[in-house]
Tab-separated table of C-alpha atoms in Angstrom:
chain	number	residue	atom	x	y	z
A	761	UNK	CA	-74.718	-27.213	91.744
A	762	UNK	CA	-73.414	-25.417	88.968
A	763	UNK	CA	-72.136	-22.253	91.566
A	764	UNK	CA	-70.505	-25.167	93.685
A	765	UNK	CA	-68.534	-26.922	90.930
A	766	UNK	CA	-67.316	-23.284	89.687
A	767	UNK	CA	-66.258	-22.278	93.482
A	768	UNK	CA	-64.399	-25.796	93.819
A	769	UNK	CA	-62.706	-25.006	90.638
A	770	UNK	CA	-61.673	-21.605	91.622
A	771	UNK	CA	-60.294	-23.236	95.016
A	772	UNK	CA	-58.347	-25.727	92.853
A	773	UNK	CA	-56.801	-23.528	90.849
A	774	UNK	CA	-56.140	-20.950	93.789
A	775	UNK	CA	-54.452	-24.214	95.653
A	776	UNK	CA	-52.428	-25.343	92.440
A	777	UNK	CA	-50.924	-21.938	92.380
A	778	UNK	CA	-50.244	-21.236	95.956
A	779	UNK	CA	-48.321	-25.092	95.662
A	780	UNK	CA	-46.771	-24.101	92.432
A	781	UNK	CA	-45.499	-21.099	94.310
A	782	UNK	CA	-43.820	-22.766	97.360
A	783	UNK	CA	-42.351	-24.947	94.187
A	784	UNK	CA	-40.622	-21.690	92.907
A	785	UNK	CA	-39.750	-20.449	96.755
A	786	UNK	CA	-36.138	-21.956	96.523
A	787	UNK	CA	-35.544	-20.763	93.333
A	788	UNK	CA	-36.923	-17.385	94.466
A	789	UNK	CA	-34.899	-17.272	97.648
A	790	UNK	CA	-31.769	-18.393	95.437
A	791	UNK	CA	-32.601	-15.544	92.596
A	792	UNK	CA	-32.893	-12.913	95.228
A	793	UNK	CA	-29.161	-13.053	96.131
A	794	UNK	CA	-28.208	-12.632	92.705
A	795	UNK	CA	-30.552	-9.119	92.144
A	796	UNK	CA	-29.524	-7.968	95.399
A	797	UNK	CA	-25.507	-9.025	94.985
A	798	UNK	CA	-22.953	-6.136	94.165
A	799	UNK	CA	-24.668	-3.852	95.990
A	800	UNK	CA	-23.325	-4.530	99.679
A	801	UNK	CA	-24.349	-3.402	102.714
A	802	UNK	CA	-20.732	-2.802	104.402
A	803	UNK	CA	-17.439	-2.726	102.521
A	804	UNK	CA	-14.010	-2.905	103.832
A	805	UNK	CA	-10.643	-2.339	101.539
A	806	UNK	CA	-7.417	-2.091	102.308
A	807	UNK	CA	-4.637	-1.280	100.350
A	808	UNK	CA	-0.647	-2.145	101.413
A	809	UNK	CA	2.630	-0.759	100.019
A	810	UNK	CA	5.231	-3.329	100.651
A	811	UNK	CA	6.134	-5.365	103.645
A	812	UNK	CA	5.773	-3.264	107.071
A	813	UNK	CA	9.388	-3.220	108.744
A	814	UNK	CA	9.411	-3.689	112.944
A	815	UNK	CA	11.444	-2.729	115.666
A	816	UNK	CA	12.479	-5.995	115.914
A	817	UNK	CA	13.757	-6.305	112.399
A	818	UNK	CA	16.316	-3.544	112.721
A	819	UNK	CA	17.724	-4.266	115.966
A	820	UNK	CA	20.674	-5.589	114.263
A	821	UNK	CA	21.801	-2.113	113.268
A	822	UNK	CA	24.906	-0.733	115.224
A	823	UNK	CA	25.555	2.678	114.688
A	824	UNK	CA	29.394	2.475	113.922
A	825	UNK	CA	29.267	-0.703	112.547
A	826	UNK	CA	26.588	-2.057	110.078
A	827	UNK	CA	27.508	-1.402	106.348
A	828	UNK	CA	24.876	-1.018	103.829
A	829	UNK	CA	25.599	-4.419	102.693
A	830	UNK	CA	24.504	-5.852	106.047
A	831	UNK	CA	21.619	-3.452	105.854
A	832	UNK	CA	20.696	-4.549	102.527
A	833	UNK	CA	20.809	-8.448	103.245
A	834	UNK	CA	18.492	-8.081	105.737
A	835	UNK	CA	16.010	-5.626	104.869
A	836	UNK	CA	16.072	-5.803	101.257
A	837	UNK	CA	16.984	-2.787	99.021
A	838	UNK	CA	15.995	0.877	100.094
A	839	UNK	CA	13.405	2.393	98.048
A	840	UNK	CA	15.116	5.843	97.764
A	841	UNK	CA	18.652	6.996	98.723
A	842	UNK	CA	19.000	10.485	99.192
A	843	UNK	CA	22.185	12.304	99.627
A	844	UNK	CA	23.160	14.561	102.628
A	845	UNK	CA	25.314	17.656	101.524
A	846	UNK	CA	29.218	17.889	101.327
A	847	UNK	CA	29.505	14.304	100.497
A	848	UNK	CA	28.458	13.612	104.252
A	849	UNK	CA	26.725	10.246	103.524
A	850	UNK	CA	23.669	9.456	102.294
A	851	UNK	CA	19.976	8.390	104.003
A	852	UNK	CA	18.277	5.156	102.698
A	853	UNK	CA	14.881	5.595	103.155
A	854	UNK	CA	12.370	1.912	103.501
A	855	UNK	CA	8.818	3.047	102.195
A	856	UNK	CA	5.669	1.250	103.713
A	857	UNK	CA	2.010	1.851	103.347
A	858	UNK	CA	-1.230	0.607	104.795
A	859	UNK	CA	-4.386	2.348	104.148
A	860	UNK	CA	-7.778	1.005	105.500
A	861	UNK	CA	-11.566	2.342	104.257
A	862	UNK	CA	-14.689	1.147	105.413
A	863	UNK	CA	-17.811	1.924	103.818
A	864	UNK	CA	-21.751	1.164	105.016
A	865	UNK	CA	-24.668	1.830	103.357
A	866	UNK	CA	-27.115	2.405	106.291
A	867	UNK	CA	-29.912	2.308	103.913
A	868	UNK	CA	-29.400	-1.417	102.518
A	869	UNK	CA	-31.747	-2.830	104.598
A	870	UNK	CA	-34.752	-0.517	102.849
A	871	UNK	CA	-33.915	-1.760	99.477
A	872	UNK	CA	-36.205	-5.077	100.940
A	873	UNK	CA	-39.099	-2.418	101.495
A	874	UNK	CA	-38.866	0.174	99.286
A	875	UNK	CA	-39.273	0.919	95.683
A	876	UNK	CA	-36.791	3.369	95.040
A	877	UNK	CA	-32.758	2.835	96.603
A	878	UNK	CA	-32.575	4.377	99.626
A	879	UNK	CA	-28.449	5.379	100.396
A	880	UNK	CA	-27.237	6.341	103.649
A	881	UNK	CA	-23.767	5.764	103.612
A	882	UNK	CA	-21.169	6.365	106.166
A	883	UNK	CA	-17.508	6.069	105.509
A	884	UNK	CA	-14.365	6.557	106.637
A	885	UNK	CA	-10.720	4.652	107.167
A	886	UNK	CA	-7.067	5.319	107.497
A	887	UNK	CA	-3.978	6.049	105.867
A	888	UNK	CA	-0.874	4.903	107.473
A	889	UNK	CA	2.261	5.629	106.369
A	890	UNK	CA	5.793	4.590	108.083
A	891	UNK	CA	9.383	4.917	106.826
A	892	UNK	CA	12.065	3.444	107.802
A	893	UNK	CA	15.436	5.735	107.241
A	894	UNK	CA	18.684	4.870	108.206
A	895	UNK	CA	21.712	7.541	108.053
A	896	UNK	CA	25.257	6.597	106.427
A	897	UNK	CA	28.399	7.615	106.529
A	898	UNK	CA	30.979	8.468	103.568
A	899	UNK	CA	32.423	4.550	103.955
A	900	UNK	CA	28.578	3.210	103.833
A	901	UNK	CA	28.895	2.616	107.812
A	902	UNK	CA	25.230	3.158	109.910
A	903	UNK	CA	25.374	6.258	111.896
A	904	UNK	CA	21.847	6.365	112.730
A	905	UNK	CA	18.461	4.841	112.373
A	906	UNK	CA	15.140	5.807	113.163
A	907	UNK	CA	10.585	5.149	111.820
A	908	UNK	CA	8.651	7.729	111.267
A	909	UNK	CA	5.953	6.938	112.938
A	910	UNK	CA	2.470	7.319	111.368
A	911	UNK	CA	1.340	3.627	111.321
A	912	UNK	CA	-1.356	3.896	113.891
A	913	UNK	CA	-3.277	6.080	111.611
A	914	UNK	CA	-4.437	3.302	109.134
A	915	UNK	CA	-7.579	1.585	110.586
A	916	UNK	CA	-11.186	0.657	109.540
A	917	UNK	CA	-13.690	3.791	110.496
A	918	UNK	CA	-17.076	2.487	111.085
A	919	UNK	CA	-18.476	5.825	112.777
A	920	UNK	CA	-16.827	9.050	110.676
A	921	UNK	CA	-18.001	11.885	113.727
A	922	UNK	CA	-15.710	10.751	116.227
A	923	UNK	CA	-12.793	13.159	117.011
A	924	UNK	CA	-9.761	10.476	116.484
B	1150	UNK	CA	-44.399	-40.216	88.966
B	1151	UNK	CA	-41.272	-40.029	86.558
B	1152	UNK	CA	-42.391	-36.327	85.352
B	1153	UNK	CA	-42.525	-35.345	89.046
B	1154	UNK	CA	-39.096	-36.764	89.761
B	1155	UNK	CA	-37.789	-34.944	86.290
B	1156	UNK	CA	-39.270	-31.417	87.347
B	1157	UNK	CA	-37.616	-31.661	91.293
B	1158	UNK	CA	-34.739	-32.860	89.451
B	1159	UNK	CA	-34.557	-29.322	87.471
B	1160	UNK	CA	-35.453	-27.050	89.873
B	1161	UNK	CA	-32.706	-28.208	91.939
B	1162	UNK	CA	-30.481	-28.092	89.577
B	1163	UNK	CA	-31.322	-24.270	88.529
B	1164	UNK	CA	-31.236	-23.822	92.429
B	1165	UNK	CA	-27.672	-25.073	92.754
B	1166	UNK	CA	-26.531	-23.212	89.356
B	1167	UNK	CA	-28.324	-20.182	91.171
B	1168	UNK	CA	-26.369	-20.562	94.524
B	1169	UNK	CA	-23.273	-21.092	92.600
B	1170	UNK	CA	-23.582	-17.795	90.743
B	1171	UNK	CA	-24.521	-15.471	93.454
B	1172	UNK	CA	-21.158	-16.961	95.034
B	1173	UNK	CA	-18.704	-16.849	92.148
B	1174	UNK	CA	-20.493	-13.354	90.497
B	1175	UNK	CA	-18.746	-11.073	93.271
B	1176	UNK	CA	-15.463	-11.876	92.680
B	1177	UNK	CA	-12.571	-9.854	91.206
B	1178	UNK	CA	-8.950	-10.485	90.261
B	1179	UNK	CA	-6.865	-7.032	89.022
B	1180	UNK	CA	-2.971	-7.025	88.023
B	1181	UNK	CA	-1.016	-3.797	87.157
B	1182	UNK	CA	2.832	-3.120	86.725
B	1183	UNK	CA	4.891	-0.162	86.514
B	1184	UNK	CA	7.930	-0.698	84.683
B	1185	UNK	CA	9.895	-3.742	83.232
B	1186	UNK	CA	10.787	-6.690	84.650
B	1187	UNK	CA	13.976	-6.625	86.322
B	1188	UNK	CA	15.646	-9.971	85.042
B	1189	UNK	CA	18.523	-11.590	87.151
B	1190	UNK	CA	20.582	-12.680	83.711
B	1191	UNK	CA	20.561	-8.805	82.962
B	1192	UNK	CA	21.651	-7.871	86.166
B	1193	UNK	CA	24.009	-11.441	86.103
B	1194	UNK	CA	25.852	-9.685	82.877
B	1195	UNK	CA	26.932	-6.531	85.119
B	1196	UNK	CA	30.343	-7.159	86.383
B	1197	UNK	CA	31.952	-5.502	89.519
B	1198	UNK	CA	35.071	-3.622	88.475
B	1199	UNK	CA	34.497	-4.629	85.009
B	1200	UNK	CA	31.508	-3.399	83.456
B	1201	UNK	CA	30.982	0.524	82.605
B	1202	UNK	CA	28.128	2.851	82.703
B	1203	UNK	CA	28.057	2.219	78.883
B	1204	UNK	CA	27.690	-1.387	79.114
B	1205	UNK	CA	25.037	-0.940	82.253
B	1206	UNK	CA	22.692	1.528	80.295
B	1207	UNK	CA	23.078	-1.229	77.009
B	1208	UNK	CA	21.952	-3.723	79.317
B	1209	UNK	CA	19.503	-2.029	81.551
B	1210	UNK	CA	18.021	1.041	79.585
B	1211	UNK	CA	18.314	4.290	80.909
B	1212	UNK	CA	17.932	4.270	85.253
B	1213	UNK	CA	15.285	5.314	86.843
B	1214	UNK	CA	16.776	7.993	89.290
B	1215	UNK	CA	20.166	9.039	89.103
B	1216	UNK	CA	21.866	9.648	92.534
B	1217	UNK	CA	25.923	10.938	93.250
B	1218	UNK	CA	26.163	10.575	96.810
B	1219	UNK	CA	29.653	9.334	98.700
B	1220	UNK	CA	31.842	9.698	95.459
B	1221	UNK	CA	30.318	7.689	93.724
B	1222	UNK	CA	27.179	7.879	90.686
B	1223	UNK	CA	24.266	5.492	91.906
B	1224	UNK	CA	22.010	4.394	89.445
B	1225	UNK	CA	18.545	3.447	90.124
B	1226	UNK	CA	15.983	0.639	88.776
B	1227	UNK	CA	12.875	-0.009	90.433
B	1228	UNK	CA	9.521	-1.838	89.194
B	1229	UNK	CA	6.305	-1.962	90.834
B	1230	UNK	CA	3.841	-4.974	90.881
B	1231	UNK	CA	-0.193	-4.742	92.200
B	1232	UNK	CA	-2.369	-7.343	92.563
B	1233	UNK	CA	-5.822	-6.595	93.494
B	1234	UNK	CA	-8.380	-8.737	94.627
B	1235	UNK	CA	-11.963	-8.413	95.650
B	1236	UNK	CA	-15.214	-10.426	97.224
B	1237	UNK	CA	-18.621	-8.878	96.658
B	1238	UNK	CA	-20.952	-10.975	98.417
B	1239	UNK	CA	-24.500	-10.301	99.182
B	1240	UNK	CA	-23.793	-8.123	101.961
B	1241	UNK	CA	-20.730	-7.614	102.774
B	1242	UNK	CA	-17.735	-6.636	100.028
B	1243	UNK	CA	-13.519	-7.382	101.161
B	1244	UNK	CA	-10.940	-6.324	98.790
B	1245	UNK	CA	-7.608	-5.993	98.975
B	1246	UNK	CA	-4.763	-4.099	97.222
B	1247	UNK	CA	-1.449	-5.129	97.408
B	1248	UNK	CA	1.804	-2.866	95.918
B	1249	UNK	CA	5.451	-4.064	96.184
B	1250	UNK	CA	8.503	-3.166	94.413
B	1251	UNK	CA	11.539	-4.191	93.257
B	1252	UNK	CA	14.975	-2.012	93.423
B	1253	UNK	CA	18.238	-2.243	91.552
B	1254	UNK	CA	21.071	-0.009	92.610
B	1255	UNK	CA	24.200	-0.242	90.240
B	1256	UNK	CA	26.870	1.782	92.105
B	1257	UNK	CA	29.581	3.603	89.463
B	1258	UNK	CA	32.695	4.576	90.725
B	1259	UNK	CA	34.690	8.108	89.526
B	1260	UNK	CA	35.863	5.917	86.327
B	1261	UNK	CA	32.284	5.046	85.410
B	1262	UNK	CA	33.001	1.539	85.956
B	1263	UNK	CA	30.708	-1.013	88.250
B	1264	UNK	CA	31.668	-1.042	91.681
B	1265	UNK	CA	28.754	-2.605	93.352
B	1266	UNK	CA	25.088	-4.069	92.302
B	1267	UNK	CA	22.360	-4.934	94.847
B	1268	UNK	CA	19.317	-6.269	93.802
B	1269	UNK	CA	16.429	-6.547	96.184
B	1270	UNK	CA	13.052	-8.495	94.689
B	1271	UNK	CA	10.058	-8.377	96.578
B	1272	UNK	CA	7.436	-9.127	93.760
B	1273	UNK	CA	8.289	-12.400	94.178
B	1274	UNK	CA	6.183	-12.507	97.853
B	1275	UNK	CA	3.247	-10.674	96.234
B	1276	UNK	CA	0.216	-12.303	96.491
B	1277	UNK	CA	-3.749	-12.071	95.387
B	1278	UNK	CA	-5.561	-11.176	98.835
B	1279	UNK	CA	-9.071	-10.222	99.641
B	1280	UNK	CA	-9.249	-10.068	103.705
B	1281	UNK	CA	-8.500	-6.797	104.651
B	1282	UNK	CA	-7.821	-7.564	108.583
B	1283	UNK	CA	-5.341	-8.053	110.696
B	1284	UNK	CA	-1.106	-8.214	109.815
């Protein structure tokens, strides 16, 4: 009698835990987030330098015939103007940046598992820089326009071994 | 049957406070500048054909970049503005860094007197962003 009302305690108790736990499983599941926060599994970033400028923005440029002014009005001002030699005219050069990254820790997922951090990251991303230059004459007058094109080269990376 | 109510009440309370905070803890808001502001009533007090390279550096400071291209001296302003901004969530992280700049050219002729200004602000368009994708 005695053995039976000690096992039926020990079975009480064993149930009023397991029901406190499932009480505490929300607030578990809720804490885990905030251990396991900050330390991502994938990251992207990106960083931009100004406004990109398009082919479609400087199609009002006539060689011959757009001033500076009318250069300036539309595009905003250059970020650097660099003189040409003899007093030939200068080049106003439009500065634009875009530069992707992508990181991934491969080895997140063990954190769940294992006792010590497990890191297997992969990274990788982009930089892509353009400029826009446009050539004028002594009286400020477009002569010539053209991008230096290296835009393409900014993306996110999410495998580092391939060749491009 | 009060005390039960009172204890449900609490834990979801510290389960909503919880979920809150693992939202708003990954978050990040950065600011930077390079240079000083370039304000419009200091470039208003530059007159064409009226103000001199004296009165420009009084107002202005010193430029930047000095350039003499086309006959004439071209002085350079330019400030930079960054705003950063990032989102650290459980598993994934997006942040964002943003960089524009603003450029003052003061164009001198031979006489060292104002012969054109040209302001171009872009700060003004800068914003906080964390999405790193597309345009």
């Amino acid at each position: 009698m005695g053995e039976r009302n000690a096992r039926g305690k020990a079975i009480g108790l064993v149930h009023r835990l397991v029901t406190f736990g499932f009480r505490l499983l929300p607030l578990a599941t809720c804490l885990v987030p905030l251990v396991l926060s900050g330390c991502g599994l994938a990251s992207f970033n990106r960083l931009s330098v100004n406004d990109p400028i398009k082919q479609e923005d400087v199609a009002f440029i006539e060689p011959g015939h757009t001033t500076f002014t009318q250069v300036v009005a539309k595009l905003g001002t250059p970020d650097e103007i660099i003189p040409l030699g003899d007093d030939e005219g200068v080049v106003a050069f439009y500065h634009f940046l875009d530069a992707k990254y992508t990181r991934i820790n491969y080895g997140w997922p063990l954190q769940l598992v294992s006792p010590v951090p497990v890191d297997m990251i992969l990274a990788g991303g982009g930089l892509g820089t353009n400029m826009f230059l446009v050539m004028f004459d002594r009286q400020w007058i477009a002569k010539q326009q053209s991008f230096a094109k290296h835009m393409l080269a900014s993306r996110h990376r999410l495998w580092p071994f391939k060749d491009n | 049957m009060q005390g039960t109510i009172t204890t449900r009440g609490l834990i979801v309370t510290v389960c909503m406070l919880c979920l809150c905070l693992s939202v708003l803890n990954g978050c990040s808001f950065n600011r930077g500048t390079v240079g000083d502001e370039l304000k419009q009533e200091n470039v208003d007090a530059i007159k064409k054909g009226v103000s001199t390279r004296t009165e420009v550096v009084t107002a202005l400071g010193a430029p930047d970049r000095i350039i003499q291209a086309n006959g004439h001296e071209i002085f350079q302003y330019y400030r930079y503005d960054i705003k950063a901004k990032g989102l650290f969530l459980l598993i994934l992280n997006f942040s964002r860094i943003n960089i524009k700049s603003d450029d003052l050219y003061i164009f001198l002729d031979k006489n060292g007197v104002v012969d054109e200004v040209v302001l171009g602000k872009r700060t003004d368009r800068l914003e906080f962003q964390f999405w790193p994708f597309g345009d």
